[in-house]
XYZ file of C-alpha atoms in Angstrom:
466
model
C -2.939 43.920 -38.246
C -3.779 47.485 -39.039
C -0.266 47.937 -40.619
C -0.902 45.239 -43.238
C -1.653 47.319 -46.936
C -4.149 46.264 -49.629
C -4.112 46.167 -53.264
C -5.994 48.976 -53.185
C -3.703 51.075 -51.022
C -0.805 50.295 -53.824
C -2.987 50.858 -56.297
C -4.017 54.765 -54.664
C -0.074 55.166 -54.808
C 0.063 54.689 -58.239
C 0.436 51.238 -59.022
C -0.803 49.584 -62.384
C -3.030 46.338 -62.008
C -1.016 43.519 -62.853
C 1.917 40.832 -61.401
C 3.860 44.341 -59.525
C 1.083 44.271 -56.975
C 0.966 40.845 -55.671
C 5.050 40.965 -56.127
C 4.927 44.343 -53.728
C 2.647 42.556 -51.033
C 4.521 39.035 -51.052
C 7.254 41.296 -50.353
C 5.950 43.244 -47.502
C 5.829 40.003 -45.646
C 9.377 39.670 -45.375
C 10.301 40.294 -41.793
C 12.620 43.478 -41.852
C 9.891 45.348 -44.217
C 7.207 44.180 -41.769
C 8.408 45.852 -39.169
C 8.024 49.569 -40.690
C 4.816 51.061 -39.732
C 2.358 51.513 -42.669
C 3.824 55.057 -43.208
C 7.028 54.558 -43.840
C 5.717 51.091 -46.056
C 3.822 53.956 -48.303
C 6.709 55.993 -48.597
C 8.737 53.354 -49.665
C 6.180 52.196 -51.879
C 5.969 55.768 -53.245
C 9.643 56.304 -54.079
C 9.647 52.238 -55.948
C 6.390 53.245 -58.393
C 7.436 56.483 -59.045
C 11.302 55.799 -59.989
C 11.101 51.958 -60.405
C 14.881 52.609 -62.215
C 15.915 53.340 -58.684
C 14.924 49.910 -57.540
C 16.207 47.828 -60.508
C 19.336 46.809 -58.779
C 17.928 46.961 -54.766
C 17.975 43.228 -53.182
C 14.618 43.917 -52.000
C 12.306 45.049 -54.582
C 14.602 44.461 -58.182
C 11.487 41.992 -59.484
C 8.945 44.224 -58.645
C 10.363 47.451 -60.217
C 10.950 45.141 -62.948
C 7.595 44.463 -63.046
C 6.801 48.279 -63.259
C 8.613 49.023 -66.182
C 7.365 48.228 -69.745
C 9.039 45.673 -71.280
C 10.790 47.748 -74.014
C 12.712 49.563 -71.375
C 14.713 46.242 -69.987
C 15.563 44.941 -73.967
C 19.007 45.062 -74.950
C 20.343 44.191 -78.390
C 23.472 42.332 -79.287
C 26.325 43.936 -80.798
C 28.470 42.434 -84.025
C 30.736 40.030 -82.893
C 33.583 40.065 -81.530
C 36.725 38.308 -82.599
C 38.002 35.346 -80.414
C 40.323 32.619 -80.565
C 39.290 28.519 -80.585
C 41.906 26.074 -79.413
C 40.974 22.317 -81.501
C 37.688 23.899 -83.229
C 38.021 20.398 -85.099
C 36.595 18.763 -82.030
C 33.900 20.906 -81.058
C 30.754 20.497 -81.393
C 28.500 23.342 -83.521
C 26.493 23.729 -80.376
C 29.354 25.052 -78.616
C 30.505 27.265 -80.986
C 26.996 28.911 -81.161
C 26.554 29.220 -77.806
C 30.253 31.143 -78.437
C 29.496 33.680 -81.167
C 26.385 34.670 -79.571
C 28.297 35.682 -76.174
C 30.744 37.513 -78.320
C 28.129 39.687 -79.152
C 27.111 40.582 -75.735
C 27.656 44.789 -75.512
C 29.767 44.061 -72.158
C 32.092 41.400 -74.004
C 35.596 42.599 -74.270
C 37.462 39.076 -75.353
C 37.105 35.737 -75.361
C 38.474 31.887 -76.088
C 37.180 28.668 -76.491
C 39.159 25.700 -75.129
C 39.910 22.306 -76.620
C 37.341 19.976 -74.618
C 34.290 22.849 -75.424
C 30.740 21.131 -75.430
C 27.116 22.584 -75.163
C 26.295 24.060 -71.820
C 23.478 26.716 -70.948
C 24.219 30.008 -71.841
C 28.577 30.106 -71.965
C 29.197 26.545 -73.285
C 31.307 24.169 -71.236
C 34.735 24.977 -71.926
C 34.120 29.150 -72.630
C 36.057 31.834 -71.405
C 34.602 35.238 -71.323
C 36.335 38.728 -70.661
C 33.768 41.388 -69.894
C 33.457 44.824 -68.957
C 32.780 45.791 -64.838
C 30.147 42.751 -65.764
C 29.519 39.092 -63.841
C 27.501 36.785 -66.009
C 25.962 34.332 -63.130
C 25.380 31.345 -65.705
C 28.974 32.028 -66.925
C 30.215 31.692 -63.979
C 27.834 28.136 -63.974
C 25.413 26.198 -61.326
C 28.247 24.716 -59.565
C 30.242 27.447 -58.547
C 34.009 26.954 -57.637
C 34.109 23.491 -58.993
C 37.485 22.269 -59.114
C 39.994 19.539 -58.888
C 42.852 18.535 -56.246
C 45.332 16.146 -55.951
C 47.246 14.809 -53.111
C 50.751 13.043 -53.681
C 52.084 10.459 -50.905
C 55.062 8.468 -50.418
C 53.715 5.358 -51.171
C 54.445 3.273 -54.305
C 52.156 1.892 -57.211
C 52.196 -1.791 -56.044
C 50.083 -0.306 -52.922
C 47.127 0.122 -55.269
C 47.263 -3.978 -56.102
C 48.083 -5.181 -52.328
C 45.250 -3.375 -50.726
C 42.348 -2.526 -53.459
C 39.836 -3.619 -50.879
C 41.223 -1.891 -48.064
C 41.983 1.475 -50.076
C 37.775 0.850 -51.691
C 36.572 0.345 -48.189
C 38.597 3.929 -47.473
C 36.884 5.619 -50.263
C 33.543 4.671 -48.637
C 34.144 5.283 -45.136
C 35.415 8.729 -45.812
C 33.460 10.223 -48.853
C 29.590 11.051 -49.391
C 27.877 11.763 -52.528
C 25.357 12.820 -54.600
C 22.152 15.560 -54.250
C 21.115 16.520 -51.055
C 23.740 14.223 -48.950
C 26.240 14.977 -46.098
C 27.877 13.287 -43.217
C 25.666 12.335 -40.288
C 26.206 14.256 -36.848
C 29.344 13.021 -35.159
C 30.719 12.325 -38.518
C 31.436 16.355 -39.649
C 34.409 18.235 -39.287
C 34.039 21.887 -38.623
C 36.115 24.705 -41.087
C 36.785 28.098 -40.559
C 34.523 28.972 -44.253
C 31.467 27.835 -41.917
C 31.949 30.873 -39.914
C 32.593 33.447 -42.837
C 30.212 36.591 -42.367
C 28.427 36.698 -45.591
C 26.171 33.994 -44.579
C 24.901 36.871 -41.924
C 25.314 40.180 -44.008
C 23.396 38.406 -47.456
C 20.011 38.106 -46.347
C 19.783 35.263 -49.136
C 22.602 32.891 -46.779
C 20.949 33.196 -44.088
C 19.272 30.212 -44.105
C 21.716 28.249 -46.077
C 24.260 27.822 -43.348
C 22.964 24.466 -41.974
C 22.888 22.830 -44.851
C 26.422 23.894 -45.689
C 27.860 22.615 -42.477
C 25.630 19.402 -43.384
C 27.538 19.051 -46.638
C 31.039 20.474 -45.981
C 33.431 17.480 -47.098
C 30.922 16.183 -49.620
C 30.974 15.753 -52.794
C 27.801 16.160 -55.956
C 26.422 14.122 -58.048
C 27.205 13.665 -62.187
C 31.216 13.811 -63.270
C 32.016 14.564 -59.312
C 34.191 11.697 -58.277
C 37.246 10.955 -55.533
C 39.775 8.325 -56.426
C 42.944 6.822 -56.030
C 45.400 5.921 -58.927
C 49.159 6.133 -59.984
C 50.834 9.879 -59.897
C 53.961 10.000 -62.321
C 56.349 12.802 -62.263
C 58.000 13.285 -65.575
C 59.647 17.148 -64.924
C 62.595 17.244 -62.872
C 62.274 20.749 -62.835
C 58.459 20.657 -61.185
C 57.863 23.036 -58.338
C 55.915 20.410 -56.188
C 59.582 19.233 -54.916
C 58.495 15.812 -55.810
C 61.565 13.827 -57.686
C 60.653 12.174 -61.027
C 58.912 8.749 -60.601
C 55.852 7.182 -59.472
C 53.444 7.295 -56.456
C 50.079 7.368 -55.157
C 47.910 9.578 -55.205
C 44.423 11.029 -54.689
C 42.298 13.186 -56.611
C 38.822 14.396 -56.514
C 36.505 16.524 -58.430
C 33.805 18.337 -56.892
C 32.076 21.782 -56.042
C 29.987 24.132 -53.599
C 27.383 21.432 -53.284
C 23.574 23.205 -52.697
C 25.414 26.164 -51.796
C 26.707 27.517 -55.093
C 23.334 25.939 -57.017
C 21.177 28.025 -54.901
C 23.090 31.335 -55.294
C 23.349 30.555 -59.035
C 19.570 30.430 -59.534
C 18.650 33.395 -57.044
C 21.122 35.846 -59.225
C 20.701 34.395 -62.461
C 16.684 34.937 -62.215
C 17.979 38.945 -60.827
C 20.437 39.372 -63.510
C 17.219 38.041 -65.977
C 15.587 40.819 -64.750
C 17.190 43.391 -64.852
C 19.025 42.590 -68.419
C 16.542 41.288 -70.691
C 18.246 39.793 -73.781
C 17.099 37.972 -76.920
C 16.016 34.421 -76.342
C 19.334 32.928 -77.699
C 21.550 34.826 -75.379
C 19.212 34.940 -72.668
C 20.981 32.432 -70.050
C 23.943 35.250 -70.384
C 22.278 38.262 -68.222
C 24.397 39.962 -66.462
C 24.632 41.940 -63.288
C 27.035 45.258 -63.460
C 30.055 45.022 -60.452
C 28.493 48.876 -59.631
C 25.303 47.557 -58.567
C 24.593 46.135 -55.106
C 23.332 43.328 -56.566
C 26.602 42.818 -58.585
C 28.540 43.209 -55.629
C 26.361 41.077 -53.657
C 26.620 38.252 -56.180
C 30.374 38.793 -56.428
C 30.223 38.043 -52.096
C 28.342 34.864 -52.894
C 30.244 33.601 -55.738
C 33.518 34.413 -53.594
C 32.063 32.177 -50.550
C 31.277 29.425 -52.648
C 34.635 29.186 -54.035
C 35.999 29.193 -51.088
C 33.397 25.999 -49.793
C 34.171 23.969 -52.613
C 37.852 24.647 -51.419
C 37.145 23.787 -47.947
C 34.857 20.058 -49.503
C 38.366 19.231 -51.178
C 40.438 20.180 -47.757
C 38.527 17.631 -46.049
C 38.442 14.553 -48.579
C 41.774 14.909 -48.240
C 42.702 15.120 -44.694
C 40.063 12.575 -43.989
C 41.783 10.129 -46.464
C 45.268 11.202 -46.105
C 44.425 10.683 -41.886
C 42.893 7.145 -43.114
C 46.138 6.305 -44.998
C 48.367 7.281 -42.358
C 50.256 9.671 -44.762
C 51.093 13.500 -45.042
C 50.679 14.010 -48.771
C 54.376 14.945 -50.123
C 52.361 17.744 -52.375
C 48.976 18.770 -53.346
C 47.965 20.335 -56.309
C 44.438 22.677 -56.804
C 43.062 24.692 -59.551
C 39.145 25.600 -59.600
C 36.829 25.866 -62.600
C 33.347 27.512 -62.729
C 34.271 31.072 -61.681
C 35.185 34.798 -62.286
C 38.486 36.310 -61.771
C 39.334 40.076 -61.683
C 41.969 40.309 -64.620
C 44.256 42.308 -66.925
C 44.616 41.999 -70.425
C 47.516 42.064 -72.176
C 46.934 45.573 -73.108
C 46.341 46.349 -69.704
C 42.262 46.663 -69.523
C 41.018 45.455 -66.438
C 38.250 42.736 -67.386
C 35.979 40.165 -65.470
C 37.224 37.155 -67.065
C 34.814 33.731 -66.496
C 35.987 30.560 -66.824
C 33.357 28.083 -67.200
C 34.927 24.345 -67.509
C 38.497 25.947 -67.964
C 41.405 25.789 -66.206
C 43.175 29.326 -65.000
C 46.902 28.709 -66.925
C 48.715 32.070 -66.107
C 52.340 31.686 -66.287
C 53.583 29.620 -64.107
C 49.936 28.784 -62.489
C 49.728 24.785 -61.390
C 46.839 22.777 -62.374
C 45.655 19.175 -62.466
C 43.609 18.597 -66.180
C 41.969 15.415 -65.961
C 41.272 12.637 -68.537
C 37.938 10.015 -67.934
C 38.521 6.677 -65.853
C 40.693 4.862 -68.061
C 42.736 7.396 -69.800
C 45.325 9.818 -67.692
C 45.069 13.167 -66.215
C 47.876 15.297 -66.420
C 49.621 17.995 -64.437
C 50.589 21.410 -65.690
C 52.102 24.307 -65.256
C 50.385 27.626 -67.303
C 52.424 29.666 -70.410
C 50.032 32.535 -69.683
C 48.911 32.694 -73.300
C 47.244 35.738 -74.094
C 45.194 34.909 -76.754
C 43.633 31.984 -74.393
C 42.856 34.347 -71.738
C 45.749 32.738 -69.801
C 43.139 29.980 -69.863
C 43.004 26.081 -70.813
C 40.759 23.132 -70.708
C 38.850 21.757 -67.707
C 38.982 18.365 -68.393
C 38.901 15.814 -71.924
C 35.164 17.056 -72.308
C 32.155 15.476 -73.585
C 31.706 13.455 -76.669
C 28.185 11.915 -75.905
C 25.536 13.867 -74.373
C 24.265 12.316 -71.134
C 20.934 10.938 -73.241
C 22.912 9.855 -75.584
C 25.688 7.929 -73.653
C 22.433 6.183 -71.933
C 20.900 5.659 -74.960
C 24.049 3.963 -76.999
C 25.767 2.488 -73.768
C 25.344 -0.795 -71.979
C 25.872 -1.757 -68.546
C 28.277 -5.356 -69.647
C 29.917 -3.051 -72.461
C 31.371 -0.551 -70.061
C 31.798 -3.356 -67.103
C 33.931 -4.751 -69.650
C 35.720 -1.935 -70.542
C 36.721 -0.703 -67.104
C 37.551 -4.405 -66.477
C 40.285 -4.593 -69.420
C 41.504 -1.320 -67.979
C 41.873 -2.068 -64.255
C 39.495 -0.280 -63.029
C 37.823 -0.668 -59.854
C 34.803 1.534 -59.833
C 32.798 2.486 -56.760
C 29.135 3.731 -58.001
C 29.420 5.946 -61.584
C 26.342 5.659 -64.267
C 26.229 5.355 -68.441
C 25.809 8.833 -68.707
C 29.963 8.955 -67.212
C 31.260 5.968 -69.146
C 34.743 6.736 -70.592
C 33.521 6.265 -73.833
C 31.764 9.140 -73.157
C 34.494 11.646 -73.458
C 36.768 12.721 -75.684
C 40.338 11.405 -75.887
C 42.637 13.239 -73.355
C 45.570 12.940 -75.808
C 43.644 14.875 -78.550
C 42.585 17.824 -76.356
C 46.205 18.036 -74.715
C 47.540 18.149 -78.278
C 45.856 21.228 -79.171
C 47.087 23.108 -75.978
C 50.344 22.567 -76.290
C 51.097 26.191 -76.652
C 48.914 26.713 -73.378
C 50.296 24.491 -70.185
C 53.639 22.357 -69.904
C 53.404 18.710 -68.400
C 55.079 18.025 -65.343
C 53.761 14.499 -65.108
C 50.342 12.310 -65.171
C 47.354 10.650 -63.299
C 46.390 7.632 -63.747
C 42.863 6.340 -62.083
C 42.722 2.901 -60.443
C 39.786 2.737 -57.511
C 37.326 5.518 -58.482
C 34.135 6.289 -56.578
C 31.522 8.483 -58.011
C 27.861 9.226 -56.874
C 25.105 5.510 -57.482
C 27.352 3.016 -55.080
């Protein structure tokens, strides 16, 4: 016990009275600091109070040099806007925009677009796209990191969908999970190589997040997540799935990195707070520089829980293509919620974020959905510069989730899905079709952005409630 410091001893090294105190003793207690002796603790100590700069970035002690520093010193101002471009601002809410201009005026913002299904979101709204300077904006990247969509095409016809709606609803719930906190009971999980991926060793914040990711592995969240089966149509004889023009069924599922990519969202969103103090409207929109270690560190994260979401979809669909009997003939995946190392036009090397946008580089693949009883479609990217080679995510909200509660009623959309053959598995108010906006309007207003190379339609839809 004699190694174990005081308040006092900080406060002998220099330290002012206040939260940097308790911050520097809570951290003391982690296990690799507690094993210095109380010498080298002092030192360290020494070096953090009297350059607390030094420390702003360091995984260990960035809150409590933050705490050291006045607050002055961590402010930064916002710049005039930047220009940027807004694909169907008619159907955006003012919210969005907002949320828009004010990260144009970030000092790291290089460019930026705003896609067709944009709603309110916290800090970049849903449907943003932000190009920034050696910069990674943690709630621009989003809570649910990597979220993203895939469809599976088999050789089986429509008229499968009718003949066996029981047996293909039974499938959904035998080989899907969903919603907060679930996974697949022991016996039940299948093993994947991103499970074994070194970062959740080398980031002391993994560490202990590896169990609960081979828990969840396969799964699937809670909110607009959902799995389902419907009718694929391929209109483009020219498509590079190899698929000939017609219909067939298919499989498609929307989910993310589960607790994984929510925890590392909120651990480097409260560093990048920190260490990048902004106004109160922009504050959500700290960043963390890519030459910091905690930048880099993030960047590690954020790649890994790409990669799990990735891995969640992998498994939905071998466990329901292995259910089916069926090799798909062609799958299609494009992932949302992210940052991407880019060039501009002009050749500037950018971070660009897409949060609730679909990558649509020139000849990039992509599924954009529509809500339960309108179609998705699949695309193939223009690589539009002025959209950041970007397009939308999705229709997007037109009803808040309060609101949809609020104005909705369980008969009303029972009805509705009814008159549209729907068979749905779970789902709330709050994801209603009526909802969302139409998928027709927002694909009209991106014309310029993604070609069609055909359409899904949902039929048997699970979601999280069932």
């Amino acid at each position: 016990m004699a190694n174990i410091l005081r308040g006092n001893d900080l406060r002998a090294l220099g330290f002012p009275e206040g939260r940097a105190i308790g911050l520097a003793l809570a951290q003391l207690q982690r296990k690799h600091l507690k094993k210095l002796s109380q010498t080298d603790q002092l030192a360290l100590l020494g070096q953090l109070v009297a350059n607390p700069t030094d420390f702003l970035t360091h995984l260990d002690w960035s809150h409590t040099a933050a705490a050291l520093l006045p607050p002055p010193n961590r402010h930064i101002s916002l710049v005039e806007r930047k220009d940027y471009t807004v694909f169907g601002a008619e159907h955006i809410e003012p919210g969005a925009i907002h949320q828009m201009e004010t990260a144009m005026k970030l000092p790291v913002t290089v460019a930026g677009a705003l896609m067709p299904d944009a709603h309110h979101g916290y800090g970049l709204p849903i449907g943003g796209v932000l190009a920034t300077d050696n910069a990674v904006i943690p709630y621009a990247v989003g809570v649910d990191i990597g979220c993203r969509m895939a469809l599976s095409v088999f050789d089986l016809p429509p008229k499968y969908l009718t003949q066996r709606t029981q047996e293909l609803r039974s499938l959904l719930l035998e080989n899907t999970r969903f919603g907060s906190g679930r996974g697949f009971e022991r016996g039940q999980r299948m093993d994947h190589a991103v499970l074994d991926r070194p970062e959740f060793q080398e980031i002391p914040f993994l560490k202990n997040k590896l169990d609960k990711a081979a828990e969840q592995v396969g799964t699937s969240g809670s909110g607009n997540h959902f799995v389902e089966f419907g009718i694929v149509e391929i209109t483009d004889v020219a498509n590079e799935l190899g698929v000939p023009v017609g219909q067939y069924l298919g499989v498609l599922s929307h989910s993310g990195s589960r607790g994984l990519g929510a925890g590392i969202a909120e651990r480097y969103t409260k560093l990048a707070k920190d260490v990048c103090q902004l106004p109160g409207e922009a504050q959500h929109l700290a960043w963390l520089g890519l030459d910091t270690e905690a930048g880099q560190e993030y960047w590690a994260a954020m790649t890994l829980a790409g990669d799990y979401a990735s891995a969640c979809h992998e498994q939905i669909h071998r466990r329901l293509a292995r259910a089916l009997g069926e090799k798909p003939l062609a799958k299609v995946e494009n992932h949302h919620n992210f940052a991407w190392k880019e060039r501009l036009a002009d050749g500037r090397e950018v971070i660009t974020h897409r949060k609730g946008a679909t990558p649509a580089g020139a000849g990039v693949l992509g599924i954009i959905p529509g809500s339960m009883t309108a179609p998705g479609f699949i695309v193939r990217g223009r690589g539009v510069a002025e959209s950041l080679a970007s397009a939308s995510h999705g229709a997007g909200r037109l009803m808040s989730r309060t609101r949809a509660k609020a104005e909705l009623g369980e008969g009303q959309v029972r009805k509705y899905l009814a008159d549209h053959g729907i068979e749905l598995i779970g789902g709330g108010l709050d994801e209603a079709p009526m909802a969302y906006k139409d998928i027709r309007t927002v694909m009209a207003s991106q014309r310029e952005l993604v070609d069609v190379l055909g359409s899904f339609t949902p039929k048997i839809v699970r979601m999280d409630g069932a």
